[in-house]
Short mmCIF file of C-alpha atoms and ligand atoms in Angstrom, two decimals:
data_model
loop_
_atom_site.label_atom_id
_atom_site.label_comp_id
_atom_site.label_asym_id
_atom_site.label_seq_id
_atom_site.Cartn_x
_atom_site.Cartn_y
_atom_site.Cartn_z
CA UNK A 1 97.60 126.47 106.54
CA UNK A 2 94.75 124.10 105.67
CA UNK A 3 94.15 120.48 106.65
CA UNK A 4 91.97 117.60 105.50
CA UNK A 5 92.11 114.90 108.17
CA UNK A 6 90.48 111.48 108.10
CA UNK A 7 89.36 110.05 111.43
CA UNK A 8 88.81 106.36 110.80
CA UNK A 9 87.32 105.89 114.29
CA UNK A 10 86.96 102.22 115.36
CA UNK A 11 87.00 100.70 111.91
CA UNK A 12 89.04 98.12 110.10
CA UNK A 13 91.81 95.60 110.26
CA UNK A 14 95.49 96.23 109.63
CA UNK A 15 95.14 94.79 106.11
CA UNK A 16 92.29 97.19 105.39
CA UNK A 17 94.32 100.10 106.76
CA UNK A 18 97.23 99.25 104.43
CA UNK A 19 94.95 98.89 101.44
CA UNK A 20 93.03 102.12 102.14
CA UNK A 21 96.26 104.05 102.65
CA UNK A 22 97.77 102.77 99.38
CA UNK A 23 94.59 103.60 97.49
CA UNK A 24 94.42 107.07 99.01
CA UNK A 25 98.06 107.76 98.11
CA UNK A 26 97.37 106.75 94.50
CA UNK A 27 94.23 108.92 94.32
CA UNK A 28 95.53 112.09 96.00
CA UNK A 29 96.07 115.10 93.72
CA UNK A 30 99.28 117.15 93.94
CA UNK A 31 98.81 119.30 97.04
CA UNK A 32 99.14 123.06 96.74
CA UNK A 33 101.41 124.87 99.19
CA UNK A 34 99.92 124.91 102.69
CA UNK A 35 97.39 122.10 102.21
CA UNK A 36 98.04 119.07 104.46
CA UNK A 37 96.36 115.66 104.44
CA UNK A 38 96.42 113.16 107.31
CA UNK A 39 94.81 109.90 108.38
CA UNK A 40 94.07 108.86 111.97
CA UNK A 41 93.72 105.06 112.14
CA UNK A 42 92.83 103.12 115.28
CA UNK A 43 95.85 102.41 117.53
CA UNK A 44 96.09 98.80 116.30
CA UNK A 45 96.54 99.97 112.70
CA UNK A 46 99.03 102.79 113.30
CA UNK A 47 101.98 100.48 112.60
CA UNK A 48 100.44 98.94 109.48
CA UNK A 49 99.52 102.37 108.15
CA UNK A 50 102.98 103.76 108.88
CA UNK A 51 104.52 100.87 106.88
CA UNK A 52 102.89 101.98 103.65
CA UNK A 53 102.36 105.73 104.24
CA UNK A 54 104.54 108.14 102.28
CA UNK A 55 104.57 111.93 101.88
CA UNK A 56 102.48 113.97 101.45
CA UNK A 57 100.16 111.88 103.64
CA UNK A 58 100.67 112.37 107.39
CA UNK A 59 99.83 110.08 110.29
CA UNK A 60 97.77 110.92 113.36
CA UNK A 61 96.10 109.19 116.30
CA UNK A 62 92.57 109.51 117.64
CA UNK A 63 93.36 109.98 121.32
CA UNK A 64 96.22 110.14 123.81
CA UNK A 65 96.84 109.73 127.54
CA UNK A 66 97.70 112.85 129.53
CA UNK A 67 100.43 110.85 131.26
CA UNK A 68 103.76 109.97 129.64
CA UNK A 69 104.08 106.41 131.07
CA UNK A 70 103.09 104.26 134.00
CA UNK A 71 100.24 102.20 135.42
CA UNK A 72 97.42 103.40 133.17
CA UNK A 73 95.91 100.23 131.74
CA UNK A 74 94.65 100.63 128.20
CA UNK A 75 96.14 104.08 127.67
CA UNK A 76 98.66 105.13 125.01
CA UNK A 77 101.02 108.05 125.64
CA UNK A 78 102.30 110.88 123.47
CA UNK A 79 105.87 109.46 123.38
CA UNK A 80 104.39 106.13 122.18
CA UNK A 81 102.47 107.94 119.43
CA UNK A 82 105.63 109.67 118.30
CA UNK A 83 107.41 106.34 118.29
CA UNK A 84 104.59 104.93 116.11
CA UNK A 85 105.22 107.71 113.56
CA UNK A 86 102.39 110.09 114.47
CA UNK A 87 102.75 113.83 113.98
CA UNK A 88 99.28 114.81 115.14
CA UNK A 89 96.48 113.58 117.38
CA UNK A 90 92.75 114.24 117.77
CA UNK A 91 91.75 115.43 121.26
CA UNK A 92 88.34 115.92 122.87
CA UNK A 93 86.26 114.28 120.15
CA UNK A 94 82.58 114.48 121.10
CA UNK A 95 82.28 110.69 120.99
CA UNK A 96 84.83 110.55 123.81
CA UNK A 97 83.28 113.48 125.69
CA UNK A 98 79.75 112.01 125.45
CA UNK A 99 80.27 108.25 125.61
CA UNK A 100 83.48 107.94 127.64
CA UNK A 101 83.20 110.74 130.16
CA UNK A 102 86.05 112.87 128.82
CA UNK A 103 85.92 116.20 130.66
CA UNK A 104 87.25 119.64 129.71
CA UNK A 105 89.97 119.12 132.33
CA UNK A 106 91.10 115.86 130.73
CA UNK A 107 91.12 117.49 127.30
CA UNK A 108 93.30 120.33 128.62
CA UNK A 109 95.80 117.86 130.11
CA UNK A 110 95.92 115.82 126.90
CA UNK A 111 96.72 118.97 124.90
CA UNK A 112 99.63 119.64 127.21
CA UNK A 113 100.90 116.07 126.87
CA UNK A 114 100.90 116.43 123.07
CA UNK A 115 102.71 119.78 123.20
CA UNK A 116 105.31 118.36 125.61
CA UNK A 117 106.22 115.81 122.96
CA UNK A 118 105.97 117.93 119.83
CA UNK A 119 102.70 116.49 118.48
CA UNK A 120 100.11 118.68 116.80
CA UNK A 121 96.74 118.52 118.62
CA UNK A 122 93.46 118.56 116.69
CA UNK A 123 91.13 119.95 119.35
CA UNK A 124 87.48 119.04 118.73
CA UNK A 125 84.65 121.17 120.07
CA UNK A 126 80.94 121.25 119.29
CA UNK A 127 77.49 121.67 120.71
CA UNK A 128 74.82 118.99 121.07
CA UNK A 129 71.41 119.30 119.44
CA UNK A 130 69.84 120.18 122.82
CA UNK A 131 72.41 122.94 123.39
CA UNK A 132 71.78 124.28 119.89
CA UNK A 133 68.02 124.28 120.43
CA UNK A 134 68.52 126.17 123.70
CA UNK A 135 70.46 128.82 121.77
CA UNK A 136 73.66 127.95 123.65
CA UNK A 137 75.94 127.12 120.70
CA UNK A 138 78.23 130.14 121.07
CA UNK A 139 78.52 129.76 124.84
CA UNK A 140 79.36 126.03 124.57
CA UNK A 141 81.98 126.56 121.86
CA UNK A 142 83.61 129.39 123.79
CA UNK A 143 83.60 127.44 127.06
CA UNK A 144 85.08 124.28 125.53
CA UNK A 145 87.84 126.22 123.79
CA UNK A 146 88.72 128.42 126.76
CA UNK A 147 88.72 125.44 129.16
CA UNK A 148 91.09 123.53 126.87
CA UNK A 149 93.51 126.44 126.45
CA UNK A 150 93.32 128.02 129.91
CA UNK A 151 96.78 129.01 131.11
CA UNK A 152 98.48 127.81 127.91
CA UNK A 153 101.01 129.68 125.83
CA UNK A 154 100.52 129.87 122.06
CA UNK A 155 101.58 126.59 120.46
CA UNK A 156 100.88 124.54 117.34
CA UNK A 157 97.19 123.70 117.25
CA UNK A 158 94.31 122.81 114.96
CA UNK A 159 90.72 123.36 116.08
CA UNK A 160 87.84 121.36 114.61
CA UNK A 161 84.27 122.60 114.96
CA UNK A 162 82.19 119.44 114.96
CA UNK A 163 78.52 120.06 115.82
CA UNK A 164 77.49 116.84 117.58
CA UNK A 165 74.15 116.77 115.74
CA UNK A 166 75.94 116.72 112.37
CA UNK A 167 78.30 113.83 113.13
CA UNK A 168 77.51 110.53 111.47
CA UNK A 169 74.00 111.67 110.54
CA UNK A 170 74.52 112.38 106.85
CA UNK A 171 73.10 115.85 107.60
CA UNK A 172 75.99 118.33 107.72
CA UNK A 173 75.68 121.80 109.15
CA UNK A 174 74.95 124.55 106.64
CA UNK A 175 77.94 126.56 105.53
CA UNK A 176 76.45 129.48 107.48
CA UNK A 177 76.49 127.39 110.72
CA UNK A 178 80.11 126.51 110.03
CA UNK A 179 81.00 130.18 109.45
CA UNK A 180 79.23 131.25 112.65
CA UNK A 181 80.79 128.51 114.81
CA UNK A 182 84.26 129.05 113.39
CA UNK A 183 83.85 132.80 113.90
CA UNK A 184 83.14 132.24 117.61
CA UNK A 185 86.18 129.98 117.90
CA UNK A 186 88.46 132.46 116.12
CA UNK A 187 87.29 135.22 118.47
CA UNK A 188 88.00 133.00 121.49
CA UNK A 189 91.44 132.12 120.11
CA UNK A 190 92.14 135.81 119.74
CA UNK A 191 91.02 136.41 123.34
CA UNK A 192 93.45 133.83 124.76
CA UNK A 193 96.39 133.92 122.37
CA UNK A 194 96.09 137.32 120.67
CA UNK A 195 97.74 137.54 117.27
CA UNK A 196 99.11 133.99 117.64
CA UNK A 197 95.52 132.72 117.76
CA UNK A 198 94.94 134.03 114.25
CA UNK A 199 97.39 131.46 112.87
CA UNK A 200 95.42 128.47 114.19
CA UNK A 201 93.66 126.63 111.34
CA UNK A 202 89.97 126.05 112.14
CA UNK A 203 88.31 123.07 110.44
CA UNK A 204 84.72 121.92 110.07
CA UNK A 205 83.64 118.32 110.74
CA UNK A 206 80.32 116.48 110.60
CA UNK A 207 78.95 114.49 107.64
CA UNK A 208 81.33 116.10 105.14
CA UNK A 209 81.22 114.28 101.80
CA UNK A 210 82.64 114.73 98.32
CA UNK A 211 79.24 116.03 97.24
CA UNK A 212 78.74 118.64 99.97
CA UNK A 213 82.27 119.80 100.89
CA UNK A 214 82.86 122.74 98.51
CA UNK A 215 80.75 125.39 100.32
CA UNK A 216 82.66 124.78 103.56
CA UNK A 217 85.89 126.13 102.03
CA UNK A 218 84.19 129.36 100.93
CA UNK A 219 80.99 130.50 102.74
CA UNK A 220 81.76 128.10 105.59
CA UNK A 221 85.11 129.80 106.25
CA UNK A 222 86.72 126.46 107.11
CA UNK A 223 90.47 125.93 106.82
CA UNK A 224 89.74 122.31 105.91
CA UNK A 225 87.77 119.41 107.30
CA UNK A 226 87.83 116.57 109.80
CA UNK A 227 86.26 113.62 108.00
CA UNK A 228 84.68 110.55 109.54
CA UNK A 229 82.71 108.22 107.29
CA UNK A 230 83.98 109.76 104.04
CA UNK A 231 87.58 109.04 105.05
CA UNK A 232 86.93 105.29 104.98
CA UNK A 233 86.46 105.51 101.23
CA UNK A 234 89.78 106.45 99.62
CA UNK A 235 88.11 107.79 96.46
CA UNK A 236 85.71 110.01 98.42
CA UNK A 237 88.55 111.21 100.65
CA UNK A 238 90.68 112.08 97.61
CA UNK A 239 87.74 113.87 95.96
CA UNK A 240 87.36 116.07 99.06
CA UNK A 241 91.09 116.86 98.97
CA UNK A 242 90.79 117.70 95.26
CA UNK A 243 87.93 120.09 96.03
CA UNK A 244 89.98 121.84 98.73
CA UNK A 245 93.04 121.94 96.45
CA UNK A 246 91.03 123.81 93.79
CA UNK A 247 90.25 126.67 96.21
CA UNK A 248 92.98 129.23 96.64
CA UNK A 249 92.59 130.78 100.10
P1 13P B 1 81.32 111.96 110.02
O1 13P B 1 82.03 112.62 108.89
O2 13P B 1 81.16 110.48 109.83
O3 13P B 1 80.05 112.66 110.36
O4 13P B 1 82.27 112.10 111.31
C1 13P B 1 82.83 113.32 111.61
C2 13P B 1 83.77 113.14 112.74
O5 13P B 1 83.35 112.87 113.85
C3 13P B 1 85.20 113.27 112.47
O6 13P B 1 85.93 113.30 113.64
#
């Protein structure tokens, strides 16, 4: 299975979300079997997006609480995301790990909350530039993945390799970096989940654009992409989906 997912991050009003969703739906090509496309608007635009979203486009969120309900000011739970129409949710994005103190332990609990309520987690992992320069990329990727999945049973999951140094910089990783990082993650999935780990789609994310996406599907060994900036432009988003749709895995 392959996925192209747009993470809109903290951008836009409800009206903009409706307009972008309508435009994306008009621009999307017919999807081949096994290729999925989703958008992850900010919480405030989930409802507006759900109003206009139709198949094949799917709806996701950008974060979730590890608790189901209660006195957790500002948090949104997995049952609430389901109620809002979400089928998937990003977890452990590096912006949350780096800027908001999200730990491996919190990420692991959030995964479990999503699984409890039948939502598909999109687990983000990736090394910083300093870690890369210290030659620690493989160790960091393995540690983040193993910490998130420790003690879990095989379940529905997507993993996104997002090198922190490639996010929002306009300088994506090379396809070879993607292939290496995704190889490490696939090995780690095999170590924890055995044969079930082999079925987990592994995506690349970080400055993916319509112009640079094609090598990620082939040399980059990516089962799709997690888009940031490019997903705010419906035409660019659709062009990336078209590129993925042309590749038969
Ligand atoms: P950019 O595509 O803007 O680099 O963002 C990637 C990302 O963080 C998606 O979650």
